Amino acid sequence: MSTNWKTLEDHVRGIASLRWASACRPAHIDGVDFDGVCQISVDELVIIEITKERNLQKVRDDLNKIVPTKLRLATQGLICRAFIVLDSEPTDSMVEAGKSSHITICSATAFERAFFDFQSYDRLRSALPFGSAVDSKTGANDSRAFIPVKYIDFDKDKPYTIDGIVALLQRGAHLVLSGDYGTGKSRCVREVYTKLRSDVRGSSAFPLAINLRDHWSSSSALEIVAGHLGNVGLGNSVDNVMRLLNSGHLILLLDGFDEIGTQVHDTRIEDRKALRKRAVQGVRDLINKCKAGVLITGRSHFFDGNVEMIESLGLSQARDLSCLQAPETFSTAEGTQYLTALGITAALPEWLPRRPLVFQMMVELEKEDFERLLKRDSGQFEFWAAFIYAVCRRESKGVGDSIAPQTIQLILQFLAAKTRYSTTFTGRLTPSDIDSAYQLVVGSVPDQSGRQLLSRMCTLGRIEPESPDRQFIDANVVDVLRADSLVSDVVSMSETSGRTQWVQSLGLLGTFHAAQIIRFYDLEQQSFAYLHRFGTAQNTKRLGEIVSALSVYGAEPLDFRLLTLSRSRLPIMNLASRTVSNLIIKDSEIDLLILDGTPITAAHNSTLEDCIFSSVAGVSAQNGLPSWIKNAEVINFERLSNAARIKESPLTPAQKLFLAMIHKIFLQPGSGREEAALLKGGYGQKYSPKLADAILKLLVKHGVVGRIKGDDGWVYKPIRRFMDRMNRIRSELTLSEDELWTEISSLVIHR
């Protein structure tokens, strides 16, 4: 059993026992009482006097106790080493007084440091990242103020604060903190460490904070401890730290059990569980050897359920075990407090998710950009693309940048497309679905980095206990990813995301996202070409979503060339500000139809027949519907205009042309693009030649594209190493701080 260090005497005696591997106890020698004596061997012992007083006379009194005894023991052939340990640092006079008698005068901290230099460990460890609680731009520790939240033990129906977790660890409890991606688990570890490092005596133990992702494939406690101390820069302390571990004077804070093991998606449940258990055998050995408190964190969906998690981590026999859940979201008050601490006064919009990770990503923007995004009507649509890319970039760093962010995003797109056939909106993905998506994107079976990525795939979470299947944890994320997949089909002129009729359709967010991509990258004509080519395809819901996205923004007339859709579903049809001709939609569902002052008449040869409308805006009753809407079933009429819902993100002509150009150069098939092709805008209109020339010159100046002389003029070729940079700009848009984007944004061409 470990000793208690709550008093100075107990602390010093405990360190002495560890230092000399011999029990240190008060003892009576030659008629003199000493605070601590260690009998190292039959002919060697250590005598220790311990005092809280810091005055020279007290030190001299203790010297007068020790020196005669030391001399008498020497006459008996016994080696005696002696220490006087003070609560605080001794003066130079005190140290000098002991030197003449070969007696060490030191503070308790210095005495402790001779065994384990915790002060150096603390200084070095605090400068290193705590798991994923870092600034995603710099990789440095997250310096923002911590917002206190509550961690829930659902089995005991009890909430815990950071102080509550610290108290449990100090009494020797074992805690598992699980949660989905980005719920603040690593930040919790950092805050707990900060509390424990300041109360070593109260804990009777030193805290050790280990990022488990740094110890891939470690199979024993010794490997993990040695590797951790080596990473920190105290590799020569391994033996003594292992003594602390075995004696119960080390509190373990282990972050990321999902990052140390590989999760093989085998169809046989028992084999899969055995592989995961083997992957965390080093962690299990470390926990089993620890006789003090343990906190271990990880993503909840790494294991199929709590039963498997507890057994695999070696916690089945733990006497004081609590399984805590990290909160998935901030409350409104906590979110407001987070922003207020950063000096941001903008109110939280309803659309902004309250997840801790969202706030972390958002506040890494410039303060002005963040406030502008929160206040802007179109902020919701700009946010999600930037957020998903930031998440993928974060995951890429988690596997040492061995898998590019755009690759991770493509894997997520394939998974989102797969969920189109699920019975629930957030989907149900089997282990083989996840493996298949990786192989389709990467072109090979997952290697070690791939396994690590799939085992903790971002934005996915557990569905129910003991099931290997996963689902998207956020409906907005899966909606936007489905929209990206839809646009990819349009660009590639394929039916990759499914030939048969989908079960799940886009929501309004996904439709607006698709509409903005089509608008930004001049894909209107490509979309019409897709509808013309696949107009008779079985998957009419995909065709309906393309029609829906085309209707959202702009005022140009839309001619669908006698397209007929049947048994489709359209999230929105905005018919308020433009004419739509040669389009027949029948036996279909339309979630939102906007008719405010529509210019469409029967002469435009468009008909909506035998359709169900969830909501119609701009008309107050059935008899107000235009004649070209026939046999309509309307669930709800909205008197007030809904046109205000549709706010296009404000991009300048230069920004739009730049996006269209990099899309054609980097993302469309082929090795390059002729200059003439780069000058064509949406609906065949021409952009300003001066503006186009200025943008092309900037692209060449920054080395992003090269150009060669072709048969019909200049041909611009992509420099592929800048693909990730272009993808990042495309995702962040007005939030981008890229130097090239900044220069493009400042372009003003006078006619």
Tab-separated table of C-alpha atoms in Angstrom, residues 265 318 354 433 461 477 504 510 520 523 536 631 644 737 743:
chain	number	residue	atom	x	y	z
A	265	HIS	CA	-12.974	-4.015	-39.714
A	318	ALA	CA	-11.181	-2.056	-10.700
A	354	ARG	CA	-22.450	24.217	-29.745
A	433	ASP	CA	-18.521	0.108	-45.795
A	461	GLY	CA	-19.929	7.764	-33.852
A	477	VAL	CA	-22.022	17.432	-41.633
A	504	GLN	CA	-32.301	10.066	-48.048
A	510	GLY	CA	-27.021	20.685	-48.213
A	520	PHE	CA	-18.965	29.825	-57.408
A	523	LEU	CA	-21.034	24.746	-63.036
A	536	THR	CA	-34.167	9.392	-67.888
A	631	ASN	CA	-53.633	18.895	-58.011
A	644	ALA	CA	-34.941	36.471	-47.192
A	737	GLU	CA	-5.928	34.178	-44.994
A	743	GLU	CA	-4.264	39.575	-53.468
